[in-house]
Amino acid sequence: MRRSTKTGEGRSGETPTHLRPWYNSRVARVLMVSSEAAPLAKTGGLADVVGALPGALREAGCEAAVVIPRYGSIPLKDLRRVYDHLPVYLGPVGFDVSIYQAPADYPLYLIECPKLFDRPGFYGEEGVDYPDNHIRFAVFARAALGVARRLFSPDVLHCHDWQSGLVPAYLRTLLAGDPTFMGIKTLFTIHNLGYQGRFPLEALEEVALDAKVFHPDGLEFFGQVSYIKSGISFSDALSTVSPTYAREIQTPEFGCGLDGALRARAAVLSGILNGVDYAIWSPETDREIPAHFSALDLSGKRAVKAQLLAEMGLPAEAIERPLLGIVSRFTEQKGIDLVAAVAGEIVAEDVYVVALGNGEPKYEDPVGAMAGRFPGRVAVRIGYDNRLSHFIHAGADIFLMPSRYEPCGLSQIYSLRYGTVPVVRATGGLDDTIEESTGFKFQEYSGAALLGAVRAAIQAYSSPEEWRETMLRGMRKDFSWKASAREYAALYGRLSGRG
Ligand code: ADP
Ligand code: GLC
């Protein structure tokens, strides 16, 4: 279906009043716009956050819904079609969009546009981005606003990362003055400043954005169109996923060129630490692991370790020695190059390593090569495997996360819960979540510094009582969503005047 109108969204008087029964309610209604939500669409922690936060928000007194794209990997048969032929136009170009709803504890909407999203990857294939990502996520932003108009009328649009960065720009330009959106506030959460959604200047016209947004205080970034900068410049409030990362991104070292733009908006930028969903990530109940355990009875952890060693083809006698685990995207961010650089020195400590991850060949290859260099000592799976990720978090003794930068990081928090003691670089959320009493931290981004922390952990492992206490302190930490959901609820309340 095509229609030649500039906005396609701008008609007033078509919002049925039954969409606004909460008009006098004190409860803030929030529509989250995200490219991922677990379990349906996940490449990393963003999905875990968006999958868990709505439930926690309900307990904090908010009503939350989520909208994501319907990727090819999400079977249509499990979904219910709730809106046909949503008019979405980028200038004169129309897109055939429908909206589906997935079974979930909260309203979870999926934008169906086969031409754009029914593909094998979310953002690209074999490490190469789709060339029309600017169109894909512009249509997604417009369709998400369609959800806000027709299906779930929010007080706050909570946008996550660059894929939703155009939502506030459209609200401020094309839809400014549209009564449906009057008074709606926007919160933009940065999960990772390293991914910015940058496109050539020509993209501006293709996605029907007014040229007036293309300036340094808008979405212009060194002559390009930046979707993340759009979110930063045009949202009412900004947040990121840990207090330390909120400070770091305002410095040239961590700002990825956007530190100036972020400093300019420091008054509305806060850091709210991610929580974790212990219904999914707990050694007592985890459905993905072969034995269960708890802080009161650790015996099942040995059984999990034994099966993990067998599954990864490592020798059974490794059960008596420290097993180091890695679950990560293999990208520049994650510091995996440090591990490859000192792998020889690490295994010389008579320890074993299991690693799971995928990402860029530049980082996958050296990790994959470690298995060949140290057969029987290092086992590697290149790929994405949810079950194995739980298995490693639960079965390893030490979890390695030597990130170059880390906005929050969930994997180290999951590991704490499974008594798998983290060795982390003291950056971003890793610094905020791991203490000297629960893990091992190093400062400098170097193989030597990583090795020093790994050796300290191995040394501690050799004192069983000391080690057990460290495990238990980590297992008893509470990083559930409760406190952070309250912080989000308070922020929505301040923005919207509700709640
Ligand atoms: P990031 O979002 O930067 O990747 P986080 O630590 O916040 O880092 O979240 C990573 C999430 O993705 C965790 O749930 C982790 O278990 C999962 N994960 C990462 N790599 C893989 C993989 N190769 N297979 C399965 N799960 C993975
Ligand atoms: C990003 C960050 C990670 C964070 C996750 C969820 O992918 O790299 O640190 O935990 O988003 O917020």
Coordinates of C-alpha atoms and ligand atoms in Angstrom, one line a residue:
M1 CA 0.0 0.0 0.0
R2 CA 1.4 3.4 -1.0
R3 CA 0.2 6.9 -0.3
S4 CA 1.7 10.1 -1.3
T5 CA 1.7 12.2 1.8
K6 CA 4.6 13.7 3.6
T7 CA 3.8 12.5 7.1
G8 CA 1.3 9.6 6.9
E9 CA 1.1 10.0 10.7
G10 CA 0.0 13.6 11.0
R11 CA -3.8 13.3 10.8
S12 CA -5.6 14.5 13.9
G13 CA -8.9 13.3 15.2
E14 CA -8.3 9.6 14.4
T15 CA -7.3 8.5 17.9
P16 CA -10.3 6.6 19.3
T17 CA -10.9 7.9 22.8
H18 CA -10.8 4.3 24.2
L19 CA -7.1 4.5 23.7
R20 CA -6.8 7.0 26.5
P21 CA -8.7 5.6 29.5
W22 CA -5.7 6.2 31.7
Y23 CA -6.1 9.9 31.1
N24 CA -6.5 10.7 34.7
S25 CA -4.3 7.9 35.9
R26 CA -1.3 8.5 38.2
V27 CA 0.5 5.6 36.6
A28 CA 3.1 6.4 34.0
R29 CA 2.7 4.5 30.7
V30 CA 5.9 3.8 28.9
L31 CA 6.5 2.4 25.4
M32 CA 10.0 1.1 24.9
V33 CA 11.4 1.2 21.4
S34 CA 14.2 -1.3 21.0
S35 CA 15.8 -3.4 18.3
E36 CA 16.0 -6.4 20.7
A37 CA 14.0 -8.1 23.5
A38 CA 14.8 -11.4 25.0
P39 CA 13.9 -14.2 24.4
L40 CA 12.6 -13.4 20.9
A41 CA 15.5 -11.3 19.5
K42 CA 18.8 -11.2 21.2
T43 CA 22.5 -10.6 20.3
G44 CA 23.5 -9.2 23.7
G45 CA 22.6 -7.5 27.0
L46 CA 20.2 -5.0 25.4
A47 CA 17.8 -7.8 24.8
D48 CA 18.1 -9.0 28.4
V49 CA 17.3 -5.5 29.7
V50 CA 14.3 -4.9 27.5
G51 CA 13.0 -8.4 28.1
A52 CA 13.1 -8.0 31.9
L53 CA 12.5 -4.3 32.7
P54 CA 8.7 -4.2 31.8
G55 CA 7.9 -6.8 34.4
A56 CA 10.0 -5.0 37.1
L57 CA 8.4 -1.7 36.1
R58 CA 4.9 -3.1 36.8
E59 CA 6.0 -3.9 40.3
A60 CA 7.3 -0.3 40.6
G61 CA 3.9 1.0 39.6
C62 CA 4.3 1.7 35.8
E63 CA 2.7 0.2 32.8
A64 CA 5.3 -0.7 30.1
A65 CA 5.0 -2.1 26.6
V66 CA 7.7 -2.9 24.1
V67 CA 8.0 -2.6 20.3
I68 CA 10.7 -4.4 18.3
P69 CA 11.0 -5.4 14.6
R70 CA 9.7 -8.9 13.5
Y71 CA 12.9 -10.4 12.2
G72 CA 12.9 -13.5 10.0
S73 CA 14.0 -15.6 13.0
I74 CA 10.8 -14.9 14.9
P75 CA 8.1 -17.4 13.7
L76 CA 4.9 -15.7 12.7
K77 CA 2.9 -18.6 13.8
D78 CA 3.5 -17.7 17.5
L79 CA 2.2 -14.1 16.9
R80 CA -1.2 -12.5 16.7
R81 CA -1.8 -9.8 14.1
V82 CA -3.2 -6.7 15.8
Y83 CA -3.0 -4.0 13.1
D84 CA -3.0 -4.3 9.3
H85 CA -1.6 -1.9 6.9
L86 CA -0.2 0.7 9.2
P87 CA 0.5 3.7 7.0
V88 CA 4.3 4.3 7.1
Y89 CA 5.8 6.7 4.7
L90 CA 9.3 8.1 4.3
G91 CA 8.4 11.1 2.1
P92 CA 6.6 9.7 -0.9
V93 CA 7.8 6.1 -0.4
G94 CA 5.3 3.9 1.4
F95 CA 6.0 0.6 3.3
D96 CA 3.7 -2.2 3.9
V97 CA 3.7 -2.6 7.7
S98 CA 1.6 -4.7 10.0
I99 CA 1.8 -5.0 13.7
Y100 CA 1.8 -8.3 15.6
Q101 CA 1.7 -9.0 19.2
A102 CA 3.7 -11.8 20.9
P103 CA 2.6 -13.7 24.0
A104 CA 4.4 -12.0 27.0
D105 CA 3.6 -10.7 30.5
Y106 CA 3.5 -7.2 29.0
P107 CA 2.3 -5.9 25.6
L108 CA 5.0 -6.8 23.2
Y109 CA 4.5 -5.5 19.7
L110 CA 6.4 -6.5 16.6
I111 CA 6.8 -4.4 13.4
E112 CA 6.3 -6.6 10.4
C113 CA 7.7 -5.3 7.2
P114 CA 9.1 -8.4 5.3
K115 CA 11.0 -6.4 2.7
L116 CA 13.1 -4.8 5.5
F117 CA 13.2 -7.2 8.4
D118 CA 12.5 -10.8 7.1
R119 CA 16.2 -11.4 6.7
P120 CA 18.7 -13.8 8.3
G121 CA 20.4 -11.1 10.4
F122 CA 19.2 -8.3 12.7
Y123 CA 21.7 -5.7 11.4
G124 CA 23.7 -7.5 8.8
E125 CA 25.2 -10.8 7.7
E126 CA 28.7 -12.2 8.0
G127 CA 29.9 -9.0 9.7
V128 CA 28.6 -6.7 7.0
D129 CA 25.9 -4.3 7.8
Y130 CA 22.8 -4.2 5.6
P131 CA 23.2 -1.2 3.3
D132 CA 19.7 0.0 3.9
N133 CA 19.9 0.1 7.7
H134 CA 19.1 3.8 7.7
I135 CA 15.8 3.0 6.0
R136 CA 15.1 -0.1 8.1
F137 CA 15.4 1.8 11.4
A138 CA 13.7 4.9 10.1
V139 CA 10.7 2.8 9.2
F140 CA 10.9 1.1 12.5
A141 CA 10.9 4.4 14.3
R142 CA 7.9 5.6 12.3
A143 CA 6.1 2.4 12.9
A144 CA 6.8 2.5 16.6
L145 CA 5.2 5.9 16.6
G146 CA 2.3 4.3 14.9
V147 CA 2.0 1.8 17.8
A148 CA 2.0 4.8 20.1
R149 CA -0.8 6.4 18.1
R150 CA -3.0 3.3 17.6
L151 CA -2.3 0.6 20.2
F152 CA -0.5 1.8 23.3
S153 CA -0.6 5.5 24.0
P154 CA 2.3 6.3 26.3
D155 CA 3.3 9.2 28.5
V156 CA 7.0 8.4 27.9
L157 CA 8.7 6.9 24.8
H158 CA 11.7 5.1 26.1
C159 CA 14.1 4.6 23.2
H160 CA 17.1 2.3 23.4
D161 CA 20.3 2.8 21.3
W162 CA 20.8 4.1 17.8
Q163 CA 18.2 1.9 16.2
S164 CA 15.5 4.0 17.9
G165 CA 17.4 7.3 17.7
L166 CA 15.1 8.8 15.0
V167 CA 12.0 8.6 17.2
P168 CA 12.7 11.9 19.1
A169 CA 13.7 13.6 15.8
Y170 CA 10.5 12.7 14.1
L171 CA 8.5 13.8 17.2
R172 CA 10.3 17.2 17.2
T173 CA 9.9 17.8 13.4
L174 CA 7.3 15.9 11.3
L175 CA 5.0 15.3 14.2
A176 CA 5.5 18.5 16.1
G177 CA 2.0 19.9 16.7
D178 CA 0.3 16.6 16.2
P179 CA -2.2 16.4 19.0
T180 CA -1.8 12.7 19.5
F181 CA 1.8 13.2 20.6
M182 CA 1.3 16.4 22.5
G183 CA 3.0 16.1 25.9
I184 CA 4.7 12.8 25.3
K185 CA 8.2 12.8 26.7
T186 CA 11.2 10.9 25.4
L187 CA 14.0 9.1 27.3
F188 CA 17.0 7.8 25.3
T189 CA 19.1 5.1 26.9
I190 CA 22.6 4.6 25.6
H191 CA 23.6 0.9 26.0
N192 CA 26.7 1.2 24.0
L193 CA 28.2 4.4 22.5
G194 CA 30.4 2.3 20.3
Y195 CA 27.5 1.6 17.9
Q196 CA 26.2 4.9 16.5
G197 CA 24.2 4.3 13.3
R198 CA 26.1 6.7 11.1
F199 CA 25.0 7.2 7.4
P200 CA 26.0 9.5 4.6
L201 CA 24.3 12.9 4.3
E202 CA 22.0 11.6 1.5
A203 CA 20.2 9.4 4.1
L204 CA 18.5 12.5 5.5
E205 CA 16.3 12.9 2.5
E206 CA 15.7 9.2 2.1
V207 CA 14.3 9.0 5.6
A208 CA 12.3 12.2 5.1
L209 CA 13.9 14.2 7.9
D210 CA 13.8 18.0 7.7
A211 CA 17.2 19.5 6.7
K212 CA 17.0 21.7 9.8
V213 CA 18.0 18.7 12.0
F214 CA 21.3 18.5 10.3
H215 CA 23.5 20.7 12.4
P216 CA 26.0 20.1 15.2
D217 CA 23.4 20.5 17.9
G218 CA 21.2 18.1 16.1
L219 CA 22.1 14.8 14.4
E220 CA 25.0 16.0 12.2
F221 CA 28.3 14.2 13.1
F222 CA 31.4 15.1 11.1
G223 CA 29.3 15.5 7.9
Q224 CA 27.3 12.3 8.5
V225 CA 23.8 11.6 9.8
S226 CA 24.1 10.0 13.2
Y227 CA 21.1 8.2 14.6
I228 CA 22.6 8.0 18.1
K229 CA 23.3 11.7 18.1
S230 CA 19.6 12.2 17.1
G231 CA 18.7 10.4 20.3
I232 CA 21.2 12.4 22.3
S233 CA 20.2 15.8 20.9
F234 CA 16.4 15.5 20.7
S235 CA 15.3 13.5 23.7
D236 CA 14.0 15.1 26.9
A237 CA 16.2 13.0 29.1
L238 CA 19.2 10.7 28.6
S239 CA 20.4 7.7 30.6
T240 CA 23.0 5.1 30.3
V241 CA 23.3 1.7 32.1
S242 CA 25.8 2.4 34.9
P243 CA 26.8 5.5 36.9
T244 CA 30.5 5.1 36.0
Y245 CA 29.8 4.8 32.3
A246 CA 27.6 8.0 32.6
R247 CA 30.7 9.8 33.7
E248 CA 33.1 8.1 31.3
I249 CA 31.1 8.9 28.2
Q250 CA 31.5 12.6 28.9
T251 CA 35.3 12.3 28.5
P252 CA 37.2 12.1 25.2
E253 CA 38.6 8.7 26.1
F254 CA 35.2 7.0 26.2
G255 CA 33.0 9.5 24.4
C256 CA 33.6 8.1 20.8
G257 CA 33.5 11.7 19.5
L258 CA 30.2 12.4 21.3
D259 CA 31.6 13.5 24.7
G260 CA 31.0 17.2 23.8
A261 CA 27.3 16.5 22.9
L262 CA 26.9 14.5 26.0
R263 CA 28.5 17.2 28.2
A264 CA 26.2 19.7 26.7
R265 CA 23.3 17.6 28.0
A266 CA 24.9 16.6 31.3
A267 CA 22.0 18.1 33.3
V268 CA 19.5 15.5 31.9
L269 CA 21.9 12.5 31.7
S270 CA 21.9 9.9 34.5
G271 CA 23.3 6.4 35.0
I272 CA 20.9 3.7 36.1
L273 CA 22.6 0.3 36.7
N274 CA 21.1 -2.6 34.8
G275 CA 19.4 -5.3 36.9
V276 CA 19.3 -9.0 36.2
D277 CA 16.3 -11.4 35.9
Y278 CA 17.0 -14.0 38.5
A279 CA 14.0 -16.0 37.2
I280 CA 16.2 -16.9 34.3
W281 CA 19.7 -16.6 35.8
S282 CA 19.8 -18.6 39.0
P283 CA 21.7 -21.8 39.8
E284 CA 18.7 -23.1 41.8
T285 CA 16.3 -23.1 38.9
D286 CA 18.2 -22.6 35.6
R287 CA 16.6 -24.8 33.0
E288 CA 19.6 -24.9 30.8
I289 CA 22.1 -26.5 33.2
P290 CA 22.3 -30.2 34.1
A291 CA 22.4 -29.9 37.9
H292 CA 21.3 -27.3 40.4
F293 CA 23.0 -25.7 43.3
S294 CA 22.8 -22.7 45.7
A295 CA 24.8 -20.8 48.3
L296 CA 23.5 -23.3 50.8
D297 CA 24.6 -26.4 48.8
L298 CA 27.3 -25.9 46.3
S299 CA 27.7 -29.6 45.4
G300 CA 25.8 -29.4 42.1
K301 CA 28.3 -26.9 40.7
R302 CA 31.0 -29.7 40.6
A303 CA 28.5 -31.8 38.6
V304 CA 27.9 -29.0 36.2
K305 CA 31.7 -28.4 35.8
A306 CA 32.3 -32.1 35.1
Q307 CA 29.6 -32.1 32.4
L308 CA 30.9 -28.9 30.9
L309 CA 34.4 -30.3 30.7
A310 CA 33.1 -33.4 29.0
E311 CA 30.9 -31.4 26.5
M312 CA 33.8 -29.2 25.6
G313 CA 36.2 -32.1 25.2
L314 CA 38.5 -31.2 28.1
P315 CA 40.0 -33.9 30.2
A316 CA 38.1 -35.2 33.3
E317 CA 41.1 -34.5 35.6
A318 CA 40.6 -30.8 34.9
I319 CA 37.9 -30.9 37.6
E320 CA 40.6 -30.4 40.2
R321 CA 42.0 -27.3 38.6
P322 CA 40.5 -23.8 38.0
L323 CA 38.3 -23.6 34.9
L324 CA 38.3 -20.1 33.3
G325 CA 35.1 -19.2 31.3
I326 CA 34.5 -16.6 28.6
V327 CA 31.1 -15.8 27.1
S328 CA 31.2 -12.8 25.0
R329 CA 30.7 -11.0 21.7
F330 CA 34.1 -11.1 20.1
T331 CA 34.5 -7.5 19.3
E332 CA 37.0 -4.7 20.0
Q333 CA 35.0 -3.8 23.1
K334 CA 35.5 -7.0 25.0
G335 CA 39.2 -7.1 25.4
I336 CA 39.4 -10.6 24.0
D337 CA 42.7 -9.7 22.3
L338 CA 44.3 -9.4 25.8
V339 CA 43.3 -13.0 26.5
A340 CA 44.7 -14.3 23.2
A341 CA 48.0 -12.4 23.9
V342 CA 48.6 -14.0 27.3
A343 CA 46.9 -17.4 26.7
G344 CA 50.3 -19.2 26.9
E345 CA 51.1 -17.7 30.3
I346 CA 47.6 -18.4 31.6
V347 CA 47.6 -22.1 30.7
A348 CA 51.1 -22.4 32.1
E349 CA 49.4 -21.9 35.5
D350 CA 47.9 -25.4 35.1
V351 CA 44.4 -24.1 34.4
Y352 CA 41.8 -24.7 31.7
V353 CA 39.8 -22.4 29.6
V354 CA 36.4 -22.6 27.9
A355 CA 35.3 -19.8 25.6
L356 CA 32.0 -19.2 23.7
G357 CA 31.4 -16.2 21.5
N358 CA 31.1 -14.7 18.0
G359 CA 31.6 -11.4 16.3
E360 CA 34.2 -10.0 14.1
P361 CA 36.7 -12.4 12.4
K362 CA 39.5 -10.2 13.6
Y363 CA 38.7 -11.2 17.2
E364 CA 37.1 -14.6 16.5
D365 CA 40.2 -16.0 14.8
P366 CA 42.8 -15.5 17.6
V367 CA 40.4 -17.0 20.1
G368 CA 39.6 -19.9 17.8
A369 CA 43.4 -20.4 17.3
M370 CA 43.9 -20.7 21.1
A371 CA 42.2 -24.1 21.0
G372 CA 44.7 -25.3 18.4
R373 CA 47.6 -23.8 20.3
F374 CA 46.7 -25.5 23.6
P375 CA 44.7 -28.6 22.8
G376 CA 43.3 -30.3 25.9
R377 CA 43.7 -27.0 27.8
V378 CA 41.6 -24.6 25.9
A379 CA 38.2 -25.3 24.2
V380 CA 36.4 -22.8 22.1
R381 CA 33.0 -22.6 20.4
I382 CA 32.6 -19.9 17.9
G383 CA 28.9 -19.1 17.6
Y384 CA 25.8 -18.0 19.5
D385 CA 24.4 -20.6 21.9
N386 CA 22.1 -19.6 24.8
R387 CA 22.2 -23.0 26.5
L388 CA 26.0 -23.2 26.5
S389 CA 26.2 -19.6 27.8
H390 CA 24.3 -20.7 30.9
F391 CA 26.4 -23.8 31.2
I392 CA 29.6 -21.8 31.2
H393 CA 28.4 -19.1 33.6
A394 CA 27.4 -22.0 35.9
G395 CA 30.2 -24.5 35.4
A396 CA 33.4 -22.4 35.3
D397 CA 35.2 -21.3 38.4
I398 CA 36.5 -18.0 37.1
F399 CA 34.8 -15.7 34.6
L400 CA 37.0 -13.5 32.4
M401 CA 35.7 -10.1 31.3
P402 CA 38.7 -7.9 30.4
S403 CA 36.7 -5.3 28.5
R404 CA 38.3 -2.2 26.9
Y405 CA 35.0 -0.4 27.9
E406 CA 31.8 -1.8 29.4
P407 CA 28.6 0.3 29.7
C408 CA 27.3 -2.1 32.3
G409 CA 27.8 -5.8 31.5
L410 CA 25.5 -8.5 32.6
S411 CA 27.6 -11.5 32.2
Q412 CA 29.8 -10.7 35.2
I413 CA 26.7 -10.3 37.3
Y414 CA 25.2 -13.6 36.1
S415 CA 28.6 -15.2 37.0
L416 CA 28.4 -13.8 40.5
R417 CA 25.1 -15.6 41.1
Y418 CA 26.6 -18.9 40.0
G419 CA 29.6 -18.6 42.2
T420 CA 31.9 -18.1 39.2
V421 CA 34.3 -15.5 40.4
P422 CA 34.8 -12.6 37.9
V423 CA 38.1 -11.2 36.8
V424 CA 37.3 -7.9 35.2
R425 CA 38.9 -4.7 34.0
A426 CA 37.9 -1.8 36.3
T427 CA 35.8 0.1 33.7
G428 CA 32.2 1.2 33.4
G429 CA 29.7 -1.1 34.9
L430 CA 32.3 -3.7 35.6
D431 CA 33.8 -1.3 38.2
D432 CA 30.4 -0.6 39.6
T433 CA 29.3 -4.2 40.1
I434 CA 32.5 -6.1 41.1
E435 CA 34.2 -5.4 44.4
E436 CA 37.5 -6.6 45.8
S437 CA 35.5 -8.9 48.1
T438 CA 33.6 -10.6 45.2
G439 CA 36.1 -10.6 42.3
F440 CA 39.4 -9.5 40.9
K441 CA 39.9 -6.2 39.1
F442 CA 42.7 -4.7 37.1
Q443 CA 43.1 -1.2 35.8
E444 CA 45.5 -0.9 32.8
Y445 CA 44.4 -2.2 29.4
S446 CA 47.3 -4.7 29.0
G447 CA 48.0 -8.4 28.9
A448 CA 50.3 -8.0 31.8
A449 CA 47.6 -6.4 34.0
L450 CA 45.1 -9.1 33.0
L451 CA 47.6 -11.8 33.8
G452 CA 48.3 -10.3 37.2
A453 CA 44.6 -10.4 38.1
V454 CA 44.2 -14.0 36.7
R455 CA 47.2 -15.1 38.8
A456 CA 45.7 -13.5 41.9
A457 CA 42.5 -15.4 41.3
I458 CA 44.3 -18.7 40.7
Q459 CA 46.3 -18.1 43.9
A460 CA 43.0 -17.5 45.8
Y461 CA 41.5 -20.6 44.4
S462 CA 44.3 -22.7 46.0
S463 CA 42.9 -21.7 49.4
P464 CA 39.5 -23.6 49.4
E465 CA 38.0 -21.8 52.4
E466 CA 39.0 -18.3 51.1
W467 CA 37.7 -19.2 47.6
R468 CA 34.4 -20.5 49.0
E469 CA 33.8 -17.3 50.9
T470 CA 34.5 -15.2 47.8
M471 CA 32.0 -17.3 45.8
L472 CA 29.4 -17.0 48.5
R473 CA 29.8 -13.3 48.9
G474 CA 29.1 -12.9 45.1
M475 CA 26.2 -15.4 45.2
R476 CA 24.5 -13.3 47.9
K477 CA 24.7 -10.0 46.1
D478 CA 21.4 -8.7 44.9
F479 CA 21.4 -7.1 41.5
S480 CA 17.7 -7.8 40.8
W481 CA 15.7 -5.1 38.9
K482 CA 13.8 -3.8 41.9
A483 CA 16.0 -0.8 42.8
S484 CA 16.8 0.1 39.2
A485 CA 13.2 -0.2 38.1
R486 CA 12.3 2.2 40.9
E487 CA 14.9 4.7 39.5
Y488 CA 13.4 4.4 36.0
A489 CA 9.9 4.8 37.4
A490 CA 11.0 8.0 39.3
L491 CA 12.6 9.3 36.1
Y492 CA 9.4 8.6 34.1
G493 CA 7.4 10.3 36.8
R494 CA 9.6 13.4 36.7
L495 CA 9.3 13.5 32.9
S496 CA 5.6 12.9 32.7
G497 CA 4.3 14.4 35.9
R498 CA 2.7 11.0 36.7
G499 CA 3.4 8.5 39.3
Ligands
ADP1 P1 26.9 -7.1 25.7 O1 25.5 -6.6 25.7 O2 27.9 -5.9 25.5 O3 27.2 -8.2 24.8 P2 26.4 -8.0 28.4 O4 27.3 -8.7 29.4 O5 25.5 -6.9 28.9 O6 27.3 -7.6 27.2 O7 25.3 -9.1 27.9 C1 25.8 -10.2 27.1 C2 24.6 -11.2 27.1 O8 24.7 -11.9 25.9 C3 24.6 -12.2 28.2 O9 23.3 -12.6 28.4 C4 25.5 -13.3 27.6 O10 25.2 -14.5 28.2 C5 25.0 -13.3 26.2 N1 25.9 -13.8 25.2 C6 27.0 -13.1 24.7 N2 27.6 -13.9 23.8 C7 26.9 -15.0 23.6 C8 27.0 -16.2 22.8 N3 28.0 -16.3 21.9 N4 26.1 -17.1 22.9 C9 25.1 -17.0 23.8 N5 24.9 -15.9 24.6 C10 25.8 -14.9 24.5
GLC2 C1 25.4 -3.1 25.8 C2 26.7 -3.0 26.6 C3 26.6 -3.8 27.9 C4 25.3 -3.7 28.6 C5 24.2 -4.0 27.7 C6 22.8 -3.8 28.3 O1 25.4 -4.1 24.9 O2 27.8 -3.4 25.9 O3 27.7 -3.4 28.8 O4 25.2 -4.5 29.8 O5 24.2 -3.2 26.5 O6 22.6 -2.5 28.8

